[in-house]
CSV table of C-alpha atoms in Angstrom, one decimal:
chain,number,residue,atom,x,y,z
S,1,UNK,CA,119.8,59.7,70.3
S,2,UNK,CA,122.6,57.3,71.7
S,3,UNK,CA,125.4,58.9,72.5
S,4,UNK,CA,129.2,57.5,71.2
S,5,UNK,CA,131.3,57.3,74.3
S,6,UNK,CA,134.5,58.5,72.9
S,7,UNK,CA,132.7,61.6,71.1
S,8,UNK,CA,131.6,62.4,74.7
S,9,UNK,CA,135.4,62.6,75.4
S,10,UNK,CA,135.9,64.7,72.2
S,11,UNK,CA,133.0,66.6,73.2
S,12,UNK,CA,134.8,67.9,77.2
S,13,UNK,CA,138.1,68.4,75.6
S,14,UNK,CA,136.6,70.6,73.4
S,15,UNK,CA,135.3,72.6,75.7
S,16,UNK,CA,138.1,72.2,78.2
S,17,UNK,CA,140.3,73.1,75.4
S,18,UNK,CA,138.2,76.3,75.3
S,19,UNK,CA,138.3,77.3,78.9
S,20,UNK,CA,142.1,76.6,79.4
S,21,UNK,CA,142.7,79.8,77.4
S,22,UNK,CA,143.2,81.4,81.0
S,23,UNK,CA,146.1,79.8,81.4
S,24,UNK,CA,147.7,82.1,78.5
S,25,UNK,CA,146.7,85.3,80.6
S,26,UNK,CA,150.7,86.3,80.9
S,27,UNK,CA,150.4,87.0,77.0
S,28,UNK,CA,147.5,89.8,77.9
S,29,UNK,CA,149.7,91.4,80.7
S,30,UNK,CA,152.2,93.5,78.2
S,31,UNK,CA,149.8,94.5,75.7
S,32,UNK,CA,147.4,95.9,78.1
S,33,UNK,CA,150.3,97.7,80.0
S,34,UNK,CA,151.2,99.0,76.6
S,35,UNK,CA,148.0,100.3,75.7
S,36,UNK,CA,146.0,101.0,78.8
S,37,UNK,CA,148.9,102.0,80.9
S,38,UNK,CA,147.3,99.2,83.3
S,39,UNK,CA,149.9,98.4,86.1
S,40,UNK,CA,151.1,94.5,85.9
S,41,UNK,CA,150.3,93.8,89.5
S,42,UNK,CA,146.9,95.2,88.6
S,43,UNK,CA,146.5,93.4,85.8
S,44,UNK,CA,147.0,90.1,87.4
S,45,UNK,CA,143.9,90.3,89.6
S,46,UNK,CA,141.8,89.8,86.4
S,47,UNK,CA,143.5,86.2,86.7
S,48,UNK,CA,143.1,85.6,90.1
S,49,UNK,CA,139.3,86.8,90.2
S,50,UNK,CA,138.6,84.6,87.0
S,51,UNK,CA,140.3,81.5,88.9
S,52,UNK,CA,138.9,82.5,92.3
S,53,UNK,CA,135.2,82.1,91.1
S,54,UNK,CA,136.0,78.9,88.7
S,55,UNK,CA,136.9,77.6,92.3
S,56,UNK,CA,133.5,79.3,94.1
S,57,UNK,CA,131.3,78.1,91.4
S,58,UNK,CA,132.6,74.5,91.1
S,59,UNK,CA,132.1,74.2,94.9
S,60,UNK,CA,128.4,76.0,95.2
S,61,UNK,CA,127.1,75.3,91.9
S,62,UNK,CA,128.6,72.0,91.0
S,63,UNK,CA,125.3,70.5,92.4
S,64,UNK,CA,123.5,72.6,90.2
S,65,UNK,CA,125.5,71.2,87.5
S,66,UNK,CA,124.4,67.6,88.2
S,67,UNK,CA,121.0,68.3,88.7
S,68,UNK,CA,119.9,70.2,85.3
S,69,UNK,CA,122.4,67.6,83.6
S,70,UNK,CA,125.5,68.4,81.4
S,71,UNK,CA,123.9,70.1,78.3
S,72,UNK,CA,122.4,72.8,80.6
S,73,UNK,CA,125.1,73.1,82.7
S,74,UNK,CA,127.5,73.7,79.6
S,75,UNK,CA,125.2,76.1,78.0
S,76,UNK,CA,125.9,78.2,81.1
S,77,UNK,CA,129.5,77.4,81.1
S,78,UNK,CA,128.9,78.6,77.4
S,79,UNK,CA,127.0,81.8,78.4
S,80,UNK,CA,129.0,83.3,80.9
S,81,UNK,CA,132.6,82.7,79.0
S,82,UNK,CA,131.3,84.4,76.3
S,83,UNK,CA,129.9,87.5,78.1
S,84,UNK,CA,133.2,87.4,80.4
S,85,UNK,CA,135.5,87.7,77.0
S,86,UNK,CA,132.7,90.4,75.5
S,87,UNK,CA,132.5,92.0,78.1
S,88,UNK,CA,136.6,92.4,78.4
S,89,UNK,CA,136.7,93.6,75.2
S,90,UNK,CA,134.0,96.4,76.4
S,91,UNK,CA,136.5,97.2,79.0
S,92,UNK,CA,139.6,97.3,77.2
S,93,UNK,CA,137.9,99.8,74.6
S,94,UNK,CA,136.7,101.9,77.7
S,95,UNK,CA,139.9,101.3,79.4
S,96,UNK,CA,138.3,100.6,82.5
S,97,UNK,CA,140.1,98.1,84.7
S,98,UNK,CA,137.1,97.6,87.2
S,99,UNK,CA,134.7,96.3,84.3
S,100,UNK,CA,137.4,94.3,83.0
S,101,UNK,CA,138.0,92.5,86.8
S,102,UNK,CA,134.1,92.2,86.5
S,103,UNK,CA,134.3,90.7,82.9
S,104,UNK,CA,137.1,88.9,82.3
S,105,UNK,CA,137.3,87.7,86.0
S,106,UNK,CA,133.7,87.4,87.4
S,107,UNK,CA,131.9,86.6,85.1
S,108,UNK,CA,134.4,84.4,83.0
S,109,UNK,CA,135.4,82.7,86.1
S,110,UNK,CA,131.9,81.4,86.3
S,111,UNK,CA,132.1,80.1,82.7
S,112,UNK,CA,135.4,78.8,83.6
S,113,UNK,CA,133.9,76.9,86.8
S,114,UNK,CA,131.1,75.6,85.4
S,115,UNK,CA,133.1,74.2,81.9
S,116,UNK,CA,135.6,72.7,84.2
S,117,UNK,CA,133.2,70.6,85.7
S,118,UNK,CA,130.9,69.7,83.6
S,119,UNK,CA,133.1,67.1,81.1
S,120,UNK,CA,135.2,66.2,83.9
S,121,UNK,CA,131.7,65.0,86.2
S,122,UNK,CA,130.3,63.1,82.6
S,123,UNK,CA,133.2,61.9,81.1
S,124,UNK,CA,134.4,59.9,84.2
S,125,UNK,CA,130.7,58.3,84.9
S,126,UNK,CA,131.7,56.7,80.9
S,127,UNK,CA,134.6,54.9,82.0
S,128,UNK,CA,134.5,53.9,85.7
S,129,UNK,CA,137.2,51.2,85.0
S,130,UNK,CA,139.6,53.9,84.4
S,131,UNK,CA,138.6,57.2,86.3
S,132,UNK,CA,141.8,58.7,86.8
S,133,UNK,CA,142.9,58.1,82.9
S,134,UNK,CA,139.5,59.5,82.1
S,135,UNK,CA,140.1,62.9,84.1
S,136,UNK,CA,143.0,63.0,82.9
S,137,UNK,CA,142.7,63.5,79.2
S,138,UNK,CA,139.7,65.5,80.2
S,139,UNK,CA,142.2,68.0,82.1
S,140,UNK,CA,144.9,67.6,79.8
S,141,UNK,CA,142.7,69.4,77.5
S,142,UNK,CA,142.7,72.5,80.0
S,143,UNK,CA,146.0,72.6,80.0
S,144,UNK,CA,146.6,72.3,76.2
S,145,UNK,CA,143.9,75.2,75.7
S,146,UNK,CA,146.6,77.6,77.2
S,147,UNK,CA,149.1,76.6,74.4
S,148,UNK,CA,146.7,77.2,71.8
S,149,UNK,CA,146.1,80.2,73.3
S,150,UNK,CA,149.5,81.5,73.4
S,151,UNK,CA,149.3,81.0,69.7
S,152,UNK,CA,146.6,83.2,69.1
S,153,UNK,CA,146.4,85.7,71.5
S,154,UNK,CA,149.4,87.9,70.2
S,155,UNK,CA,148.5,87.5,65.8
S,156,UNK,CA,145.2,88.3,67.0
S,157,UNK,CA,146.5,91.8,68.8
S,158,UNK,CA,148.3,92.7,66.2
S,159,UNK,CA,146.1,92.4,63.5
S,160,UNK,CA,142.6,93.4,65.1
S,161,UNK,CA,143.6,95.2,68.8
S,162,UNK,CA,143.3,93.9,71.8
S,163,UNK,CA,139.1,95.0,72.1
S,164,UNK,CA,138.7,93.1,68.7
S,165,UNK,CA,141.6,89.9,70.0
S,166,UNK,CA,139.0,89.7,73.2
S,167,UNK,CA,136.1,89.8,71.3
S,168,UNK,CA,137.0,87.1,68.7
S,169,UNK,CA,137.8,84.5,71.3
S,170,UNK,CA,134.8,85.1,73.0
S,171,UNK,CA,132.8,84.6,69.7
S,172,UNK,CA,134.9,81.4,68.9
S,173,UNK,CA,135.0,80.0,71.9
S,174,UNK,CA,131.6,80.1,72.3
S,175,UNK,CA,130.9,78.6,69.2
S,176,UNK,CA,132.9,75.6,70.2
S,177,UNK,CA,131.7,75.6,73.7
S,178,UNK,CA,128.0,75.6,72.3
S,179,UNK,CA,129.0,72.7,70.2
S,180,UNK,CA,130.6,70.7,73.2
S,181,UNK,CA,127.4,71.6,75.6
S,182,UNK,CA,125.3,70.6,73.2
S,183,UNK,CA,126.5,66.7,72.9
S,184,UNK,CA,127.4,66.4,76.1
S,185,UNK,CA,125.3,63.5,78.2
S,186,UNK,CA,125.3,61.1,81.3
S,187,UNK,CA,125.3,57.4,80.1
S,188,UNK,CA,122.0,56.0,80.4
S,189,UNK,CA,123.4,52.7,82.0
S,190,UNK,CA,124.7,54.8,84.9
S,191,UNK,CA,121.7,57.0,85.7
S,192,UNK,CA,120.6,56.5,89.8
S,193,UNK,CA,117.3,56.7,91.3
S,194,UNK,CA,116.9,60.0,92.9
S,195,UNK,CA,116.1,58.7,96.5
S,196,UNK,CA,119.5,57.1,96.6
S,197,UNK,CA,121.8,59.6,95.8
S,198,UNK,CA,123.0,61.5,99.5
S,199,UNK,CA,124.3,64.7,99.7
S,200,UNK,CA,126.2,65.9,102.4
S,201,UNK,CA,125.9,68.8,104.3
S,202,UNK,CA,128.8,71.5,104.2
S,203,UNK,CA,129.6,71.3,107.7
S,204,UNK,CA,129.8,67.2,107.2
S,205,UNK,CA,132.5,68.0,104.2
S,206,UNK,CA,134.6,70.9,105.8
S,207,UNK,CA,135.0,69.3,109.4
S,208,UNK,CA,136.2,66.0,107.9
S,209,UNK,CA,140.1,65.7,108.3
S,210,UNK,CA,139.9,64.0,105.1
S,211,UNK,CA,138.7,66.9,103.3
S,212,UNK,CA,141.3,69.3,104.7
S,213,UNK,CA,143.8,66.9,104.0
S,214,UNK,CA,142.8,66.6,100.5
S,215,UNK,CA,142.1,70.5,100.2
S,216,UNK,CA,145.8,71.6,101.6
S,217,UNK,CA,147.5,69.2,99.1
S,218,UNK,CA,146.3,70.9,96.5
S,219,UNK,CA,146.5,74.2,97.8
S,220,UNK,CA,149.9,73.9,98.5
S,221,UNK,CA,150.6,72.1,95.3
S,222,UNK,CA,149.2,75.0,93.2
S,223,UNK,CA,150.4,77.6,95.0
S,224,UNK,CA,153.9,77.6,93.2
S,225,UNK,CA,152.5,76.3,89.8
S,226,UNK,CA,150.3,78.9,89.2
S,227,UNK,CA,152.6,81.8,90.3
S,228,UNK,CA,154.6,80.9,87.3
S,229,UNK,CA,151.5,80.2,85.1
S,230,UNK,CA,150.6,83.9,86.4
S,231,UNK,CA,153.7,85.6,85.1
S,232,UNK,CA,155.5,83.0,82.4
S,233,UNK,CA,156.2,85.0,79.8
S,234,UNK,CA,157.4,87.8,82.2
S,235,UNK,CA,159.5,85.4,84.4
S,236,UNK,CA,161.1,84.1,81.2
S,237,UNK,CA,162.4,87.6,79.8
S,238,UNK,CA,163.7,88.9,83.2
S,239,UNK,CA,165.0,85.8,84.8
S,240,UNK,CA,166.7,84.4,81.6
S,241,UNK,CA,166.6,87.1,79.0
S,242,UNK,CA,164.8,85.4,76.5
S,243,UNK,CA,163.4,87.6,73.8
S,244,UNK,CA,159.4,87.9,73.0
S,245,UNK,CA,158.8,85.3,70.7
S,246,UNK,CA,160.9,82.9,72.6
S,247,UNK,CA,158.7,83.9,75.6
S,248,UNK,CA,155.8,82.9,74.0
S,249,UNK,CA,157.3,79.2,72.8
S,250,UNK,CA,158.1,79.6,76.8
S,251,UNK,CA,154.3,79.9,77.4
S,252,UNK,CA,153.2,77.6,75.1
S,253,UNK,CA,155.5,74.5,76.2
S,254,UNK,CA,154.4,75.3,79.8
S,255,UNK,CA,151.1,74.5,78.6
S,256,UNK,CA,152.5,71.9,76.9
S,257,UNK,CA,153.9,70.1,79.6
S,258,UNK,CA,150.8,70.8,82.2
S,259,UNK,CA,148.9,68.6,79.7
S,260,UNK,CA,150.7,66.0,79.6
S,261,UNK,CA,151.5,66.0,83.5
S,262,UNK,CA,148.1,65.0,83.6
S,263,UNK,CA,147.9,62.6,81.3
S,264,UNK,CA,150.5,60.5,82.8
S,265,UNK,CA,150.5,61.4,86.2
S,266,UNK,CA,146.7,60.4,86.6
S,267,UNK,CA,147.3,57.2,84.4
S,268,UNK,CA,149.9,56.2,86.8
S,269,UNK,CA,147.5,56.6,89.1
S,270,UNK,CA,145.5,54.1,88.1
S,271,UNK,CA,148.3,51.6,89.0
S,272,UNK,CA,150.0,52.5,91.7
S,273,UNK,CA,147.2,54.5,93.3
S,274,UNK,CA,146.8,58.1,93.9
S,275,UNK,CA,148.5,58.7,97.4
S,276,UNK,CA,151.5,57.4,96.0
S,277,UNK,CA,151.4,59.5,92.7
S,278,UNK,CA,150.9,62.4,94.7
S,279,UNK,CA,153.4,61.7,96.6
S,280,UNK,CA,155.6,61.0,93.7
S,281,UNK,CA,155.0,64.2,92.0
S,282,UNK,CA,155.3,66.5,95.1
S,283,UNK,CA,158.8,64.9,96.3
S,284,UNK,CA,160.0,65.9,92.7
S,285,UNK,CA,158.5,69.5,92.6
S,286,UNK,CA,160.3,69.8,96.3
S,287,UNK,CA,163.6,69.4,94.3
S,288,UNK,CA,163.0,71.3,91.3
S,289,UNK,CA,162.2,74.1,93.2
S,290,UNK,CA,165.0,74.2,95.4
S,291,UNK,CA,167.5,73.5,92.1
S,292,UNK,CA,165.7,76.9,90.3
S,293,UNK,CA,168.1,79.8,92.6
S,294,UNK,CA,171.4,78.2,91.5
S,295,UNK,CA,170.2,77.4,87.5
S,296,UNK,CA,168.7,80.7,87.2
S,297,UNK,CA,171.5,81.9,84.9
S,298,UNK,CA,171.1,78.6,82.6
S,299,UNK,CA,168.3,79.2,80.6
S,300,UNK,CA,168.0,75.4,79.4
S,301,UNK,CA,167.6,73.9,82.7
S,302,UNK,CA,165.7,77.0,84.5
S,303,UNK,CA,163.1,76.0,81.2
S,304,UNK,CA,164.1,71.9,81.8
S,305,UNK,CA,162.7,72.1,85.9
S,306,UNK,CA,160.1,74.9,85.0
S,307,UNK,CA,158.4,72.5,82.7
S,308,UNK,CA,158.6,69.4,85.8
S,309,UNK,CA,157.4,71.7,88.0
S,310,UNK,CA,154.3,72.6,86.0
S,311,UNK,CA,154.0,68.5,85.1
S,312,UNK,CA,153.3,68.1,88.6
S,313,UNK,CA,151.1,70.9,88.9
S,314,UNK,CA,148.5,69.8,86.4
S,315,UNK,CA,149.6,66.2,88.3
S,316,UNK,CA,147.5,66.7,91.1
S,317,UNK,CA,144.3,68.5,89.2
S,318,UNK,CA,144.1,65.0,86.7
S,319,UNK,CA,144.4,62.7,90.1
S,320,UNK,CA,142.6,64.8,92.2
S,321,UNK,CA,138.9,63.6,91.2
S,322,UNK,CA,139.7,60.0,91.2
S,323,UNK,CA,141.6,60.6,95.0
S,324,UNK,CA,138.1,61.8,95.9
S,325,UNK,CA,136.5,59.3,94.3
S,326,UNK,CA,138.5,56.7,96.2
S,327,UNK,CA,137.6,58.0,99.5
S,328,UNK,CA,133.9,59.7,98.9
S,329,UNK,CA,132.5,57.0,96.2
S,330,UNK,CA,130.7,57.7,93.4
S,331,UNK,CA,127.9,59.5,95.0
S,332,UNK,CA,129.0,61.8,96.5
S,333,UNK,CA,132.9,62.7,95.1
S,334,UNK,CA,131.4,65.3,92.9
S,335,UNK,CA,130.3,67.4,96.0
S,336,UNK,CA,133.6,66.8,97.4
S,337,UNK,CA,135.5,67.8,94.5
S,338,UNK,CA,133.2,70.5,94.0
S,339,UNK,CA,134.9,71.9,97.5
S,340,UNK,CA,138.2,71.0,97.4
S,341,UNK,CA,138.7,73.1,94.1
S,342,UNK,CA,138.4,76.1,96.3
S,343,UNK,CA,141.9,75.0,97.0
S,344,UNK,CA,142.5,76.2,93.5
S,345,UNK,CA,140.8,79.6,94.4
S,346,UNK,CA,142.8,80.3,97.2
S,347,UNK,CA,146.1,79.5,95.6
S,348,UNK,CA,145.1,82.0,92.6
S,349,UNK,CA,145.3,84.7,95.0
S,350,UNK,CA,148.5,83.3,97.4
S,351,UNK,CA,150.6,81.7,94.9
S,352,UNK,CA,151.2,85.0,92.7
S,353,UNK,CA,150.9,87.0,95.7
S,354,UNK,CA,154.2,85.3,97.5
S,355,UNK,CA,156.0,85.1,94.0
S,356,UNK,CA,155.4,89.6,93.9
S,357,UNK,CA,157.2,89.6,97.6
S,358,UNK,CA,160.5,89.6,96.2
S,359,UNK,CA,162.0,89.9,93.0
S,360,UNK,CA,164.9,87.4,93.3
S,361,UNK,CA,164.4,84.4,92.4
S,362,UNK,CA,165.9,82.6,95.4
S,363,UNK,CA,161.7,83.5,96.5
S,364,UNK,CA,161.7,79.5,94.7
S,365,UNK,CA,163.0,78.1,97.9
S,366,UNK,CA,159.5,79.8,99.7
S,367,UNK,CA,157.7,77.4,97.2
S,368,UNK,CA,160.0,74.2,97.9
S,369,UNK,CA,159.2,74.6,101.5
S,370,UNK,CA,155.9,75.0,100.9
S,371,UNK,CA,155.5,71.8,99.3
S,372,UNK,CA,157.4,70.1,102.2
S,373,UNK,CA,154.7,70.9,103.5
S,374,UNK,CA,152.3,69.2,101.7
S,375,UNK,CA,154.4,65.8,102.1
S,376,UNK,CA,153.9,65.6,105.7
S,377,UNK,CA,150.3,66.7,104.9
S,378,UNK,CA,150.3,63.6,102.6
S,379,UNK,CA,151.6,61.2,105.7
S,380,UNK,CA,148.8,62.8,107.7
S,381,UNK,CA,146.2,61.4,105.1
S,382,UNK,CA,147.5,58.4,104.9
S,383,UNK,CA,147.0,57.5,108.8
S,384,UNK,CA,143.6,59.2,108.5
S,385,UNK,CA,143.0,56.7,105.7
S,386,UNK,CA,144.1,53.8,107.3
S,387,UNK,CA,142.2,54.5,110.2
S,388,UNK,CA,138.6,52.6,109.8
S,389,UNK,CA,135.5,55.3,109.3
């Protein structure tokens, strides 16, 4: 059957949509404090396990991915998000925390790696005049999933428990997921001969400066972004005292706003190239940061340079793959990529982990600095660039 182009795209938001419910984890924090007497620092390793092996398994599996081709490869995605969510809802009822980190974090973190892949690999061979506008509304869709999820996570709580709210997504996500994997397909016009295609050996990616280059931008780009994804809904009710429900409009424009940072960031960088977007994007995050300590008090502009901050955040997930792209070509960016979202594991774990060593919120300026660092990062990939291979 030939496959419709733009119902490819419909077909990896879908299921990016699906998979982006992670980012609503700050809305499962309370209740299962409430009910389970689970600490929150506790809680929140559930989160960082899930996005630690999204990371693991888009680096060591992403070739898998490509070879058994995107339907497969979805139908595992499909598979192990919907045992993850099950199998949290297994937990929760047996209020044990160590099957939930193996649930909801191992074993939905695989879902989550190989879902995140998957459309974002196919969708971009469909339009290779526009790769980073492609990955981007593919991401976006990640993004947006969290503010859908914000949505539903709490009615679904209070009417059904949280067992029964855990269970439900999983069935409904799967669904849709199954739907997605199911469509999903390389173009025909852009299949390669096996014998060209060339792999590169781990020790060829990791020891290229490139690479770590690439690698510590996003680290350090995520590192902040995703300690406030990790606690939103917290952050909002103790740094600015906004009430429940306005902390979950709080979580759901976050989510909001990561979509469309990478939407337009990764457009841009179709036109003015992705060094200088990232660039772009990290300078203002550097600012933001820094203004958070003395606008703390304000609730409109402590939301106003929260929601920048996470623009750029999602910024450099939509540009990455067509940055890699750029560098690696088209053979071999998926392996790259693949790697460099370990980035994204690492900063699961670090990011919330610096935000929990103080509880003032001048701990912002840690995160400015941190992205200063990832500007002179970004002048040391640029001579690395320029330099010929």
């Amino acid at each position: 059957m030939k496959k419709n182009k733009y119902l490819i795209v419909l077909a990896g938001m879908i299921m990016q949509l699906s998979i982006g419910s992670i980012y609503a984890y700050s809305k499962w924090i309370e209740p299962l404090s409430n009910e389970l007497n689970w600490d929150a620092h506790d809680t929140k390793t559930g989160f960082s396990l899930a996005i630690c092996f999204l990371g693991l398994t888009a680096a060591f599996m992403g070739k898998l991915a490509q070879k058994v081709g995107p339907t497969k490869a979805g139908l595992l995605a499909t598979l192990f998000l919907t045992l993850g969510l099950l199998g949290s809802a297994l937990a929760v009822n047996m209020g044990n925390i160590y099957l939930f980190y193996l649930t909801f974090g191992v074993l939905q973190g695989i879902g989550l790696g190989f879902g995140y892949v998957v459309p974002v690999y196919t969708v971009v061979k469909w339009f290779p005049d526009k790769p980073g506008l492609a990955s981007g509304i593919i991401i976006m869709s990640f993004a947006l999933g969290s503010l859908l999820a914000s949505f539903l996570i709490g009615p679904l709580i209070a009417s059904m428990g949280l067992s029964g709210a855990f269970a439900t997504l999983g069935i409904g996500y799967g669904i849709c997921m199954l739907l997605s994997a199911l469509y999903l397909a390389n173009p025909e016009s852009t299949s390669t001969p096996h014998h060209t295609h060339i792999d590169l050996t781990p020790k060829e990616i990791l020891t290229d400066k490139r690479f770590m280059a690439l690698w510590l931008l996003l680290f350090l780009n995520v590192c902040g972004g995703i300690a406030i994804i990790s606690k939103a809904a917290i952050l909002g009710q103790e740094v600015v005292g906004m009430s429940a429900a306005q902390a979950t409009m709080f979580v759901a424009i976050i989510g909001l706003f990561n979509g469309l940072g990478r939407l337009f960031w990764s457009s841009i960088s179709d036109k003015i190239g992705c060094w200088t977007t990232f660039m772009l994007f990290i300078g203002i995050n550097v600012v933001c940061f820094a203004l958070i300590p003395s606008f703390s008090t304000n609730s409109i502009s402590f939301q106003i340079l929260t929601y920048v901050i996470i623009a750029g955040y999602g910024a450099g997930f939509a540009t990455m793959p067509s940055f890699v792209k750029s560098i690696y070509g088209t053979e071999k960016y998926g392996q790259v990529l693949g790697y460099i979202l370990t980035a994204w594991s690492a900063a699961a774990f670090v990011g919330p982990l610096l935000l929990g060593l103080s509880t003032e919120i001048t701990i912002f300026y840690l995160f400015a600095v941190l992205l200063v660092i990832a500007l002179v990062v970004g002048m040391w990939l640029k001579r690395l660039l320029a330099k010929p291979i």
